[in-house]
mmCIF file of C-alpha atoms in Angstrom:
data_model
loop_
_atom_site.group_PDB
_atom_site.id
_atom_site.type_symbol
_atom_site.label_atom_id
_atom_site.label_comp_id
_atom_site.label_asym_id
_atom_site.label_seq_id
_atom_site.Cartn_x
_atom_site.Cartn_y
_atom_site.Cartn_z
ATOM 1 C CA ASP A 129 0.000 0.000 0.000
ATOM 2 C CA ALA A 130 1.271 3.460 -0.875
ATOM 3 C CA LYS A 131 2.377 5.548 2.088
ATOM 4 C CA THR A 132 1.573 9.142 3.014
ATOM 5 C CA THR A 133 3.674 11.573 5.046
ATOM 6 C CA GLN A 134 2.154 14.459 6.983
ATOM 7 C CA PRO A 135 3.533 16.890 9.552
ATOM 8 C CA ASN A 136 2.697 15.838 13.109
ATOM 9 C CA SER A 137 1.128 19.149 14.040
ATOM 10 C CA MET A 138 0.235 22.588 12.734
ATOM 11 C CA GLU A 139 -1.165 25.763 14.228
ATOM 12 C CA SER A 140 -3.492 28.301 12.738
ATOM 13 C CA ASN A 141 -5.288 31.443 13.795
ATOM 14 C CA GLU A 142 -9.050 31.554 13.677
ATOM 15 C CA GLU A 143 -10.539 32.897 10.440
ATOM 16 C CA GLU A 144 -7.270 32.492 8.532
ATOM 17 C CA PRO A 145 -6.688 29.952 5.740
ATOM 18 C CA VAL A 146 -4.910 26.702 6.581
ATOM 19 C CA HIS A 147 -2.872 24.610 4.159
ATOM 20 C CA LEU A 148 -2.310 21.031 5.308
ATOM 21 C CA PRO A 149 0.322 19.229 3.203
ATOM 22 C CA CYS A 150 0.593 15.533 2.397
ATOM 23 C CA ASN A 151 3.373 13.754 0.528
ATOM 24 C CA HIS A 152 2.640 10.527 -1.305
ATOM 25 C CA SER A 153 5.599 9.984 -3.606
ATOM 26 C CA THR A 154 4.780 6.291 -4.257
ATOM 27 C CA ILE A 155 1.211 6.959 -5.384
ATOM 28 C CA SER A 156 0.048 4.879 -8.324
ATOM 29 C CA GLY A 157 -2.163 5.950 -11.178
ATOM 30 C CA THR A 158 -5.310 4.423 -9.697
ATOM 31 C CA ASP A 159 -4.889 5.684 -6.122
ATOM 32 C CA TYR A 160 -7.477 8.166 -4.919
ATOM 33 C CA ILE A 161 -6.468 10.761 -2.334
ATOM 34 C CA HIS A 162 -8.881 11.027 0.587
ATOM 35 C CA TRP A 163 -8.910 13.372 3.557
ATOM 36 C CA TYR A 164 -10.712 12.565 6.760
ATOM 37 C CA ARG A 165 -10.608 14.391 10.054
ATOM 38 C CA GLN A 166 -11.277 13.306 13.598
ATOM 39 C CA LEU A 167 -12.627 15.817 16.057
ATOM 40 C CA PRO A 168 -11.970 15.150 19.752
ATOM 41 C CA SER A 169 -14.029 12.245 21.116
ATOM 42 C CA GLN A 170 -15.626 11.505 17.739
ATOM 43 C CA GLY A 171 -15.182 9.055 14.916
ATOM 44 C CA PRO A 172 -13.413 10.241 11.762
ATOM 45 C CA GLU A 173 -15.454 12.174 9.232
ATOM 46 C CA TYR A 174 -14.972 12.539 5.503
ATOM 47 C CA VAL A 175 -13.636 15.851 4.263
ATOM 48 C CA ILE A 176 -12.848 15.535 0.563
ATOM 49 C CA HIS A 177 -11.284 13.247 -2.033
ATOM 50 C CA GLY A 178 -9.840 13.476 -5.535
ATOM 51 C CA LEU A 179 -7.888 11.661 -8.206
ATOM 52 C CA THR A 180 -6.099 14.139 -10.463
ATOM 53 C CA SER A 181 -7.915 17.455 -10.574
ATOM 54 C CA ASN A 182 -8.346 19.963 -7.789
ATOM 55 C CA VAL A 183 -11.607 19.542 -5.910
ATOM 56 C CA ASN A 184 -13.804 21.882 -3.912
ATOM 57 C CA ASN A 185 -16.679 21.248 -1.567
ATOM 58 C CA ARG A 186 -18.391 23.154 1.196
ATOM 59 C CA MET A 187 -15.841 22.066 3.774
ATOM 60 C CA ALA A 188 -12.528 22.460 1.991
ATOM 61 C CA SER A 189 -10.495 22.405 -1.202
ATOM 62 C CA LEU A 190 -8.039 19.774 -2.310
ATOM 63 C CA ALA A 191 -5.096 20.831 -4.441
ATOM 64 C CA ILE A 192 -3.285 17.952 -6.141
ATOM 65 C CA ALA A 193 0.189 18.423 -7.602
ATOM 66 C CA GLU A 194 0.562 17.785 -11.303
ATOM 67 C CA ASP A 195 2.750 14.713 -10.693
ATOM 68 C CA ARG A 196 0.327 13.602 -7.936
ATOM 69 C CA LYS A 197 3.200 13.043 -5.517
ATOM 70 C CA SER A 198 1.765 15.546 -3.075
ATOM 71 C CA SER A 199 -1.501 17.230 -2.202
ATOM 72 C CA THR A 200 -2.724 20.025 0.048
ATOM 73 C CA LEU A 201 -5.949 20.291 1.976
ATOM 74 C CA ILE A 202 -7.073 23.899 2.197
ATOM 75 C CA LEU A 203 -9.446 25.166 4.848
ATOM 76 C CA HIS A 204 -10.369 28.621 3.650
ATOM 77 C CA ARG A 205 -11.259 30.154 7.018
ATOM 78 C CA ALA A 206 -10.340 28.073 10.032
ATOM 79 C CA THR A 207 -12.744 28.048 12.944
ATOM 80 C CA LEU A 208 -12.266 26.642 16.423
ATOM 81 C CA ARG A 209 -14.428 23.716 15.345
ATOM 82 C CA ASP A 210 -11.794 22.772 12.747
ATOM 83 C CA ALA A 211 -9.329 21.761 15.481
ATOM 84 C CA ALA A 212 -8.896 18.051 14.771
ATOM 85 C CA VAL A 213 -6.526 15.374 13.517
ATOM 86 C CA TYR A 214 -6.457 15.419 9.712
ATOM 87 C CA TYR A 215 -5.648 12.210 7.869
ATOM 88 C CA CYS A 216 -4.471 11.982 4.282
ATOM 89 C CA ILE A 217 -5.235 8.497 2.928
ATOM 90 C CA LEU A 218 -4.616 6.775 -0.386
ATOM 91 C CA SER A 219 -6.982 4.104 -1.577
ATOM 92 C CA TYR A 220 -6.386 1.962 -4.624
ATOM 93 C CA THR A 221 -9.203 0.445 -6.543
ATOM 94 C CA GLY A 222 -8.055 -3.156 -6.287
ATOM 95 C CA SER A 223 -10.688 -5.683 -5.319
ATOM 96 C CA SER A 224 -8.680 -6.697 -2.247
ATOM 97 C CA ASN A 225 -9.014 -3.214 -0.819
ATOM 98 C CA THR A 226 -12.736 -3.174 -0.128
ATOM 99 C CA GLY A 227 -13.881 -1.256 2.930
ATOM 100 C CA LYS A 228 -10.337 -0.558 4.047
ATOM 101 C CA LEU A 229 -8.802 2.802 4.869
ATOM 102 C CA ILE A 230 -5.163 2.882 5.957
ATOM 103 C CA PHE A 231 -4.710 5.696 8.444
ATOM 104 C CA GLY A 232 -1.312 7.210 9.186
ATOM 105 C CA GLN A 233 -0.585 9.369 12.216
ATOM 106 C CA GLY A 234 -2.221 12.429 10.684
ATOM 107 C CA THR A 235 -1.699 16.119 11.387
ATOM 108 C CA THR A 236 -3.059 17.585 14.606
ATOM 109 C CA LEU A 237 -4.383 21.046 13.782
ATOM 110 C CA GLN A 238 -4.664 23.590 16.560
ATOM 111 C CA VAL A 239 -6.730 26.700 15.925
ATOM 112 C CA LYS A 240 -6.063 29.699 18.114
ATOM 113 C CA PRO A 241 -8.733 32.329 18.766
ATOM 114 C CA LYS B 70 -30.899 9.789 7.425
ATOM 115 C CA ALA B 71 -29.714 8.569 10.776
ATOM 116 C CA GLY B 72 -25.966 8.145 11.074
ATOM 117 C CA VAL B 73 -23.978 5.107 12.080
ATOM 118 C CA THR B 74 -24.778 4.031 15.609
ATOM 119 C CA GLN B 75 -22.684 1.900 17.927
ATOM 120 C CA THR B 76 -23.613 0.266 21.194
ATOM 121 C CA PRO B 77 -22.580 0.295 23.892
ATOM 122 C CA ARG B 78 -20.597 3.534 23.975
ATOM 123 C CA TYR B 79 -18.484 2.479 26.945
ATOM 124 C CA LEU B 80 -17.572 -0.881 28.330
ATOM 125 C CA ILE B 81 -15.367 -2.192 31.121
ATOM 126 C CA LYS B 82 -14.287 -5.827 31.099
ATOM 127 C CA THR B 83 -11.654 -7.917 32.832
ATOM 128 C CA ARG B 84 -8.907 -9.994 31.285
ATOM 129 C CA GLY B 85 -10.084 -13.316 29.926
ATOM 130 C CA GLN B 86 -13.662 -12.223 29.350
ATOM 131 C CA GLN B 87 -15.227 -11.798 25.949
ATOM 132 C CA VAL B 88 -17.109 -8.832 24.550
ATOM 133 C CA THR B 89 -19.562 -8.170 21.731
ATOM 134 C CA LEU B 90 -19.928 -4.746 20.148
ATOM 135 C CA SER B 91 -22.745 -3.731 17.842
ATOM 136 C CA CYS B 92 -22.917 -1.428 14.835
ATOM 137 C CA SER B 93 -25.952 -0.253 12.876
ATOM 138 C CA PRO B 94 -24.994 1.220 9.498
ATOM 139 C CA ILE B 95 -26.694 4.011 7.629
ATOM 140 C CA SER B 96 -29.861 2.754 5.966
ATOM 141 C CA GLY B 97 -29.061 1.341 2.530
ATOM 142 C CA HIS B 98 -25.373 0.807 3.245
ATOM 143 C CA ARG B 99 -24.291 -2.776 2.766
ATOM 144 C CA SER B 100 -20.620 -2.564 3.720
ATOM 145 C CA VAL B 101 -19.511 -2.326 7.340
ATOM 146 C CA SER B 102 -15.871 -1.952 8.354
ATOM 147 C CA TRP B 103 -14.385 -2.148 11.833
ATOM 148 C CA TYR B 104 -11.326 -0.320 13.136
ATOM 149 C CA GLN B 105 -9.361 -0.302 16.379
ATOM 150 C CA GLN B 106 -7.868 2.972 17.616
ATOM 151 C CA THR B 107 -5.169 3.056 20.294
ATOM 152 C CA PRO B 108 -2.738 5.828 21.264
ATOM 153 C CA GLY B 109 0.235 3.682 20.268
ATOM 154 C CA GLN B 110 -0.934 2.150 16.981
ATOM 155 C CA GLY B 111 -3.440 4.724 15.783
ATOM 156 C CA LEU B 112 -6.386 3.641 13.662
ATOM 157 C CA GLN B 113 -6.055 0.105 12.329
ATOM 158 C CA PHE B 114 -8.407 -1.794 10.030
ATOM 159 C CA LEU B 115 -9.877 -4.957 11.544
ATOM 160 C CA PHE B 116 -12.238 -6.335 8.891
ATOM 161 C CA GLU B 117 -15.014 -5.538 6.462
ATOM 162 C CA TYR B 118 -18.342 -7.266 5.955
ATOM 163 C CA PHE B 119 -20.576 -7.120 2.909
ATOM 164 C CA SER B 120 -23.748 -9.134 2.334
ATOM 165 C CA GLU B 121 -23.161 -11.145 5.507
ATOM 166 C CA THR B 122 -19.675 -12.218 4.361
ATOM 167 C CA GLN B 123 -16.277 -11.135 5.580
ATOM 168 C CA ARG B 124 -14.712 -9.699 2.461
ATOM 169 C CA ASN B 125 -11.529 -8.141 3.781
ATOM 170 C CA LYS B 126 -9.425 -8.647 6.883
ATOM 171 C CA GLY B 127 -6.660 -6.782 8.637
ATOM 172 C CA ASN B 128 -3.755 -8.188 10.581
ATOM 173 C CA PHE B 129 -5.368 -9.091 13.896
ATOM 174 C CA PRO B 130 -5.416 -12.404 15.794
ATOM 175 C CA GLY B 131 -8.305 -14.811 15.521
ATOM 176 C CA ARG B 132 -9.649 -13.619 18.882
ATOM 177 C CA PHE B 133 -11.188 -10.774 16.890
ATOM 178 C CA SER B 134 -14.166 -11.874 14.851
ATOM 179 C CA GLY B 135 -17.318 -10.422 13.465
ATOM 180 C CA ARG B 136 -20.491 -11.084 11.626
ATOM 181 C CA GLN B 137 -23.093 -9.257 9.634
ATOM 182 C CA PHE B 138 -26.817 -9.819 9.594
ATOM 183 C CA SER B 139 -29.237 -9.676 6.685
ATOM 184 C CA ASN B 140 -30.220 -6.109 7.621
ATOM 185 C CA SER B 141 -26.512 -5.121 7.366
ATOM 186 C CA ARG B 142 -26.147 -4.615 11.105
ATOM 187 C CA SER B 143 -22.822 -5.945 12.291
ATOM 188 C CA GLU B 144 -21.293 -7.202 15.479
ATOM 189 C CA MET B 145 -17.700 -7.740 16.412
ATOM 190 C CA ASN B 146 -16.541 -10.075 19.129
ATOM 191 C CA VAL B 147 -13.292 -10.200 21.039
ATOM 192 C CA SER B 148 -12.655 -13.357 23.025
ATOM 193 C CA THR B 149 -10.171 -13.895 25.839
ATOM 194 C CA LEU B 150 -9.622 -10.201 26.375
ATOM 195 C CA GLU B 151 -6.120 -8.896 26.996
ATOM 196 C CA LEU B 152 -5.080 -5.584 28.544
ATOM 197 C CA GLY B 153 -3.841 -4.464 25.131
ATOM 198 C CA ASP B 154 -7.344 -4.748 23.708
ATOM 199 C CA SER B 155 -8.289 -1.556 25.541
ATOM 200 C CA ALA B 156 -9.127 0.793 22.708
ATOM 201 C CA LEU B 157 -11.748 2.767 20.869
ATOM 202 C CA TYR B 158 -13.530 0.472 18.421
ATOM 203 C CA LEU B 159 -15.024 2.254 15.456
ATOM 204 C CA CYS B 160 -17.291 0.986 12.769
ATOM 205 C CA ALA B 161 -17.906 2.655 9.439
ATOM 206 C CA SER B 162 -20.437 2.017 6.731
ATOM 207 C CA SER B 163 -20.544 2.699 3.018
ATOM 208 C CA LEU B 164 -22.828 1.745 0.151
ATOM 209 C CA ASP B 165 -20.759 -1.055 -1.347
ATOM 210 C CA GLY B 166 -17.325 -0.753 0.262
ATOM 211 C CA THR B 167 -15.500 0.153 -2.917
ATOM 212 C CA PRO B 168 -12.278 2.050 -2.154
ATOM 213 C CA VAL B 169 -13.503 5.280 -3.743
ATOM 214 C CA GLU B 170 -16.600 5.515 -1.580
ATOM 215 C CA THR B 171 -16.875 7.673 1.497
ATOM 216 C CA GLN B 172 -16.963 5.783 4.756
ATOM 217 C CA TYR B 173 -19.248 7.108 7.477
ATOM 218 C CA PHE B 174 -18.013 6.450 10.978
ATOM 219 C CA GLY B 175 -19.919 5.920 14.181
ATOM 220 C CA PRO B 176 -18.912 7.504 17.500
ATOM 221 C CA GLY B 177 -17.142 4.353 18.636
ATOM 222 C CA THR B 178 -17.248 2.026 21.620
ATOM 223 C CA ARG B 179 -14.582 2.682 24.207
ATOM 224 C CA LEU B 180 -13.456 -0.607 25.744
ATOM 225 C CA LEU B 181 -11.382 -0.738 28.902
ATOM 226 C CA VAL B 182 -9.898 -4.083 29.908
ATOM 227 C CA LEU B 183 -8.790 -4.364 33.528
#
């Protein structure tokens, strides 16, 4: 399984943009890039995913490098509620990979008021 | 739609006992995955069930087992509990379990083994 590398922790000020990086240099052509986050005392929740093109949704944007070896999750205006552990996950579309997400250590995001 | 629910939310057991945890997926979801979360190992995949069959399995001993019912509800069982089994057990559901699909997680069951 392809591996992702994320910084252990990051800090942000409330209402400022946050860019969370993820390196995945061994990504293959069929790997999707997913981001989940886990708020304190909750299960993980989906944030966004993409394959090659940049993606936007109501929660965040995902910027994918042209060579796909890295990606960045962008929170446009951080709020205190965005303080969480953010996981960057690759999933390949092989049949042996059903229902399985491989979580790394993630990035703990602190948001300061 | 109601989210993924897990029962019980908290559980205390002693070494050697067994435990059964329950997960009700989102209505219409047929795939249920189970994960163990510990401070040392992080979130680790246990297994996935689809149409009452275990379709994928992580690297855990045979003491960890599960099953899925015809209504897609799932249970996981841990026999002969060890101290190291203390963890947050999370289940997640998705429509068909394909790797591209979003998984929706429940709040977890926190198990403490004494």
